[in-house]
Amino acid sequence: MAEEFCQCSDCQRFYKEHDRLIREFPTFNQQKELNWASIQSFRTLCSKVTNDLQRELSERESSDLSLEEKHISDIEITEALDELESVSAYLYSIEALMERIFDTKISTKIESKFKEIAKELAPDPLNVDRLILNRLFHQTPDFPDKKNVN
Ligand SMILES: [Zn+2]
């Protein structure tokens, strides 16, 4: 492999998740639906939290809560609402682009190609061949069995 991949724990977690998503959703249609559902769930959650924070902020205006009674400060809520508003606008844009992808139709033969490539990209980690390969990769010169080879 020509490229050097970062091996920090965050990146490793990402590679693992990336491969899992290819393995579990190996077709064009599955990827399409997965990403659509993921954007929608993100948007649903963000908008529910936004509504809740807005309600809390307006309730505070009509009542006099002491500082101790406020778990989150007014400033913190206002700042979060600003951020969430931007996020919501970005998500709307992504959603509009996703709709374009949804118009794309892929033939069964091309879907087979997707499955074939997905198997190569993200083989089952519990597959016997994969386990043997991993063991070979993780052998270092310090391992006794490697020393015995020489
Ligand atoms: Zn990294």
PDB file of C-alpha atoms and ligand atoms in Angstrom:
ATOM      1  CA  MET A   1       0.000   0.000   0.000  1.00  0.00           C
ATOM      2  CA  ALA A   2       1.506   3.303  -1.119  1.00  0.00           C
ATOM      3  CA  GLU A   3      -0.515   5.550   1.205  1.00  0.00           C
ATOM      4  CA  GLU A   4       0.321   5.777   4.899  1.00  0.00           C
ATOM      5  CA  PHE A   5      -2.825   5.706   6.997  1.00  0.00           C
ATOM      6  CA  CYS A   6      -2.933   7.389  10.381  1.00  0.00           C
ATOM      7  CA  GLN A   7      -3.251   4.796  13.137  1.00  0.00           C
ATOM      8  CA  CYS A   8      -4.459   6.930  16.054  1.00  0.00           C
ATOM      9  CA  SER A   9      -7.455   5.535  17.954  1.00  0.00           C
ATOM     10  CA  ASP A  10      -9.913   8.010  16.385  1.00  0.00           C
ATOM     11  CA  CYS A  11      -8.835   7.099  12.872  1.00  0.00           C
ATOM     12  CA  GLN A  12      -8.884   3.394  13.646  1.00  0.00           C
ATOM     13  CA  ARG A  13     -12.420   3.738  14.978  1.00  0.00           C
ATOM     14  CA  PHE A  14     -13.310   5.559  11.756  1.00  0.00           C
ATOM     15  CA  TYR A  15     -11.771   2.877   9.473  1.00  0.00           C
ATOM     16  CA  LYS A  16     -13.647   0.201  11.413  1.00  0.00           C
ATOM     17  CA  GLU A  17     -16.962   2.037  11.107  1.00  0.00           C
ATOM     18  CA  HIS A  18     -16.290   2.870   7.450  1.00  0.00           C
ATOM     19  CA  ASP A  19     -15.646  -0.791   6.627  1.00  0.00           C
ATOM     20  CA  ARG A  20     -18.645  -1.950   8.650  1.00  0.00           C
ATOM     21  CA  LEU A  21     -20.950   0.366   6.679  1.00  0.00           C
ATOM     22  CA  ILE A  22     -19.595  -1.003   3.392  1.00  0.00           C
ATOM     23  CA  ARG A  23     -19.907  -4.599   4.623  1.00  0.00           C
ATOM     24  CA  GLU A  24     -23.441  -4.244   5.990  1.00  0.00           C
ATOM     25  CA  PHE A  25     -24.756  -1.998   3.183  1.00  0.00           C
ATOM     26  CA  PRO A  26     -22.952  -3.309   0.092  1.00  0.00           C
ATOM     27  CA  THR A  27     -25.282  -2.001  -2.659  1.00  0.00           C
ATOM     28  CA  PHE A  28     -25.919   1.400  -4.208  1.00  0.00           C
ATOM     29  CA  ASN A  29     -29.525   1.356  -3.003  1.00  0.00           C
ATOM     30  CA  GLN A  30     -28.602   0.355   0.524  1.00  0.00           C
ATOM     31  CA  GLN A  31     -25.989   3.127   0.746  1.00  0.00           C
ATOM     32  CA  LYS A  32     -28.544   5.601  -0.588  1.00  0.00           C
ATOM     33  CA  GLU A  33     -31.130   4.616   2.019  1.00  0.00           C
ATOM     34  CA  LEU A  34     -28.597   4.460   4.835  1.00  0.00           C
ATOM     35  CA  ASN A  35     -27.361   7.988   4.136  1.00  0.00           C
ATOM     36  CA  TRP A  36     -30.857   9.348   3.727  1.00  0.00           C
ATOM     37  CA  ALA A  37     -31.942   7.833   7.059  1.00  0.00           C
ATOM     38  CA  SER A  38     -28.787   9.117   8.732  1.00  0.00           C
ATOM     39  CA  ILE A  39     -29.343  12.717   7.535  1.00  0.00           C
ATOM     40  CA  GLN A  40     -33.010  12.565   8.503  1.00  0.00           C
ATOM     41  CA  SER A  41     -32.328  11.250  11.990  1.00  0.00           C
ATOM     42  CA  PHE A  42     -29.646  13.901  12.523  1.00  0.00           C
ATOM     43  CA  ARG A  43     -32.075  16.600  11.394  1.00  0.00           C
ATOM     44  CA  THR A  44     -34.963  15.267  13.512  1.00  0.00           C
ATOM     45  CA  LEU A  45     -32.814  15.204  16.638  1.00  0.00           C
ATOM     46  CA  CYS A  46     -31.350  18.676  16.018  1.00  0.00           C
ATOM     47  CA  SER A  47     -34.765  20.226  15.416  1.00  0.00           C
ATOM     48  CA  LYS A  48     -36.298  18.608  18.533  1.00  0.00           C
ATOM     49  CA  VAL A  49     -33.443  19.917  20.678  1.00  0.00           C
ATOM     50  CA  THR A  50     -33.776  23.370  19.045  1.00  0.00           C
ATOM     51  CA  ASN A  51     -37.516  23.464  19.797  1.00  0.00           C
ATOM     52  CA  ASP A  52     -36.940  22.391  23.359  1.00  0.00           C
ATOM     53  CA  LEU A  53     -34.230  25.025  23.948  1.00  0.00           C
ATOM     54  CA  GLN A  54     -36.417  27.742  22.397  1.00  0.00           C
ATOM     55  CA  ARG A  55     -39.313  26.745  24.649  1.00  0.00           C
ATOM     56  CA  GLU A  56     -37.047  26.786  27.704  1.00  0.00           C
ATOM     57  CA  LEU A  57     -35.692  30.213  26.791  1.00  0.00           C
ATOM     58  CA  SER A  58     -39.177  31.706  26.357  1.00  0.00           C
ATOM     59  CA  GLU A  59     -40.402  30.156  29.601  1.00  0.00           C
ATOM     60  CA  ARG A  60     -37.507  31.799  31.402  1.00  0.00           C
ATOM     61  CA  GLU A  61     -38.558  35.214  30.107  1.00  0.00           C
ATOM     62  CA  SER A  62     -41.934  34.831  31.817  1.00  0.00           C
ATOM     63  CA  SER A  63     -40.599  33.435  35.082  1.00  0.00           C
ATOM     64  CA  ASP A  64     -37.839  34.493  37.441  1.00  0.00           C
ATOM     65  CA  LEU A  65     -35.537  31.557  37.882  1.00  0.00           C
ATOM     66  CA  SER A  66     -32.507  31.928  40.077  1.00  0.00           C
ATOM     67  CA  LEU A  67     -29.106  31.128  38.563  1.00  0.00           C
ATOM     68  CA  GLU A  68     -28.948  27.903  40.587  1.00  0.00           C
ATOM     69  CA  GLU A  69     -32.190  26.693  39.056  1.00  0.00           C
ATOM     70  CA  LYS A  70     -30.817  27.045  35.539  1.00  0.00           C
ATOM     71  CA  HIS A  71     -28.862  23.977  34.480  1.00  0.00           C
ATOM     72  CA  ILE A  72     -27.824  25.699  31.274  1.00  0.00           C
ATOM     73  CA  SER A  73     -27.222  29.459  31.168  1.00  0.00           C
ATOM     74  CA  ASP A  74     -29.225  31.762  28.864  1.00  0.00           C
ATOM     75  CA  ILE A  75     -26.041  32.677  26.970  1.00  0.00           C
ATOM     76  CA  GLU A  76     -25.191  29.021  26.488  1.00  0.00           C
ATOM     77  CA  ILE A  77     -28.693  28.334  25.114  1.00  0.00           C
ATOM     78  CA  THR A  78     -28.599  31.353  22.779  1.00  0.00           C
ATOM     79  CA  GLU A  79     -25.191  30.334  21.434  1.00  0.00           C
ATOM     80  CA  ALA A  80     -26.320  26.742  20.937  1.00  0.00           C
ATOM     81  CA  LEU A  81     -29.441  27.928  19.102  1.00  0.00           C
ATOM     82  CA  ASP A  82     -27.272  29.955  16.707  1.00  0.00           C
ATOM     83  CA  GLU A  83     -25.037  26.955  16.023  1.00  0.00           C
ATOM     84  CA  LEU A  84     -27.970  24.604  15.576  1.00  0.00           C
ATOM     85  CA  GLU A  85     -29.588  27.015  13.154  1.00  0.00           C
ATOM     86  CA  SER A  86     -26.493  26.830  10.918  1.00  0.00           C
ATOM     87  CA  VAL A  87     -26.331  23.049  11.224  1.00  0.00           C
ATOM     88  CA  SER A  88     -29.982  22.845  10.245  1.00  0.00           C
ATOM     89  CA  ALA A  89     -29.346  24.961   7.133  1.00  0.00           C
ATOM     90  CA  TYR A  90     -26.410  22.703   6.141  1.00  0.00           C
ATOM     91  CA  LEU A  91     -28.524  19.605   6.655  1.00  0.00           C
ATOM     92  CA  TYR A  92     -31.241  21.043   4.422  1.00  0.00           C
ATOM     93  CA  SER A  93     -28.619  21.583   1.702  1.00  0.00           C
ATOM     94  CA  ILE A  94     -27.307  18.033   2.050  1.00  0.00           C
ATOM     95  CA  GLU A  95     -30.860  16.758   1.900  1.00  0.00           C
ATOM     96  CA  ALA A  96     -31.490  18.645  -1.349  1.00  0.00           C
ATOM     97  CA  LEU A  97     -28.352  17.054  -2.856  1.00  0.00           C
ATOM     98  CA  MET A  98     -29.377  13.628  -1.574  1.00  0.00           C
ATOM     99  CA  GLU A  99     -32.688  13.968  -3.426  1.00  0.00           C
ATOM    100  CA  ARG A 100     -30.688  14.248  -6.658  1.00  0.00           C
ATOM    101  CA  ILE A 101     -28.859  11.023  -5.770  1.00  0.00           C
ATOM    102  CA  PHE A 102     -32.219   9.385  -5.113  1.00  0.00           C
ATOM    103  CA  ASP A 103     -33.217  10.030  -8.742  1.00  0.00           C
ATOM    104  CA  THR A 104     -30.316   7.844  -9.892  1.00  0.00           C
ATOM    105  CA  LYS A 105     -31.305   4.352 -10.967  1.00  0.00           C
ATOM    106  CA  ILE A 106     -28.769   1.524 -11.005  1.00  0.00           C
ATOM    107  CA  SER A 107     -29.257  -1.761 -12.873  1.00  0.00           C
ATOM    108  CA  THR A 108     -29.094  -5.173 -11.172  1.00  0.00           C
ATOM    109  CA  LYS A 109     -25.823  -5.954 -12.973  1.00  0.00           C
ATOM    110  CA  ILE A 110     -24.200  -2.800 -11.631  1.00  0.00           C
ATOM    111  CA  GLU A 111     -25.557  -3.592  -8.160  1.00  0.00           C
ATOM    112  CA  SER A 112     -23.739  -6.944  -8.380  1.00  0.00           C
ATOM    113  CA  LYS A 113     -20.551  -5.043  -9.144  1.00  0.00           C
ATOM    114  CA  PHE A 114     -21.131  -2.934  -6.011  1.00  0.00           C
ATOM    115  CA  LYS A 115     -21.470  -6.105  -3.904  1.00  0.00           C
ATOM    116  CA  GLU A 116     -18.352  -7.608  -5.456  1.00  0.00           C
ATOM    117  CA  ILE A 117     -16.226  -4.520  -4.761  1.00  0.00           C
ATOM    118  CA  ALA A 118     -17.704  -4.158  -1.255  1.00  0.00           C
ATOM    119  CA  LYS A 119     -16.490  -7.689  -0.411  1.00  0.00           C
ATOM    120  CA  GLU A 120     -12.971  -6.744  -1.519  1.00  0.00           C
ATOM    121  CA  LEU A 121     -12.975  -3.426   0.318  1.00  0.00           C
ATOM    122  CA  ALA A 122     -14.412  -4.648   3.599  1.00  0.00           C
ATOM    123  CA  PRO A 123     -14.093  -8.383   4.062  1.00  0.00           C
ATOM    124  CA  ASP A 124     -15.847  -9.975   7.009  1.00  0.00           C
ATOM    125  CA  PRO A 125     -13.415  -9.563   9.960  1.00  0.00           C
ATOM    126  CA  LEU A 126     -14.565 -12.913  11.359  1.00  0.00           C
ATOM    127  CA  ASN A 127     -13.941 -14.707   8.067  1.00  0.00           C
ATOM    128  CA  VAL A 128     -11.275 -17.426   8.542  1.00  0.00           C
ATOM    129  CA  ASP A 129      -9.052 -16.143   5.709  1.00  0.00           C
ATOM    130  CA  ARG A 130      -9.197 -12.660   7.161  1.00  0.00           C
ATOM    131  CA  LEU A 131      -8.260 -13.889  10.651  1.00  0.00           C
ATOM    132  CA  ILE A 132      -5.235 -15.756   9.282  1.00  0.00           C
ATOM    133  CA  LEU A 133      -4.208 -12.685   7.274  1.00  0.00           C
ATOM    134  CA  ASN A 134      -4.537 -10.442  10.344  1.00  0.00           C
ATOM    135  CA  ARG A 135      -2.366 -12.803  12.358  1.00  0.00           C
ATOM    136  CA  LEU A 136       0.327 -12.669   9.684  1.00  0.00           C
ATOM    137  CA  PHE A 137       0.181  -8.875   9.626  1.00  0.00           C
ATOM    138  CA  HIS A 138       0.548  -8.623  13.374  1.00  0.00           C
ATOM    139  CA  GLN A 139       3.579 -10.842  13.550  1.00  0.00           C
ATOM    140  CA  THR A 140       6.611  -8.819  14.490  1.00  0.00           C
ATOM    141  CA  PRO A 141      10.260  -9.930  14.493  1.00  0.00           C
ATOM    142  CA  ASP A 142       9.911 -10.282  18.293  1.00  0.00           C
ATOM    143  CA  PHE A 143       7.512 -13.172  17.938  1.00  0.00           C
ATOM    144  CA  PRO A 144       9.240 -16.508  18.585  1.00  0.00           C
ATOM    145  CA  ASP A 145       7.568 -18.201  15.597  1.00  0.00           C
ATOM    146  CA  LYS A 146       8.950 -15.531  13.274  1.00  0.00           C
ATOM    147  CA  LYS A 147      12.476 -16.031  14.658  1.00  0.00           C
ATOM    148  CA  ASN A 148      12.213 -19.734  14.045  1.00  0.00           C
ATOM    149  CA  VAL A 149      11.661 -19.112  10.350  1.00  0.00           C
ATOM    150  CA  ASN A 150      15.164 -17.654   9.919  1.00  0.00           C
TER     151      ASN A 150
HETATM  152 ZN    ZN B   1      -5.615   9.776  13.175  1.00  0.00          ZN
END
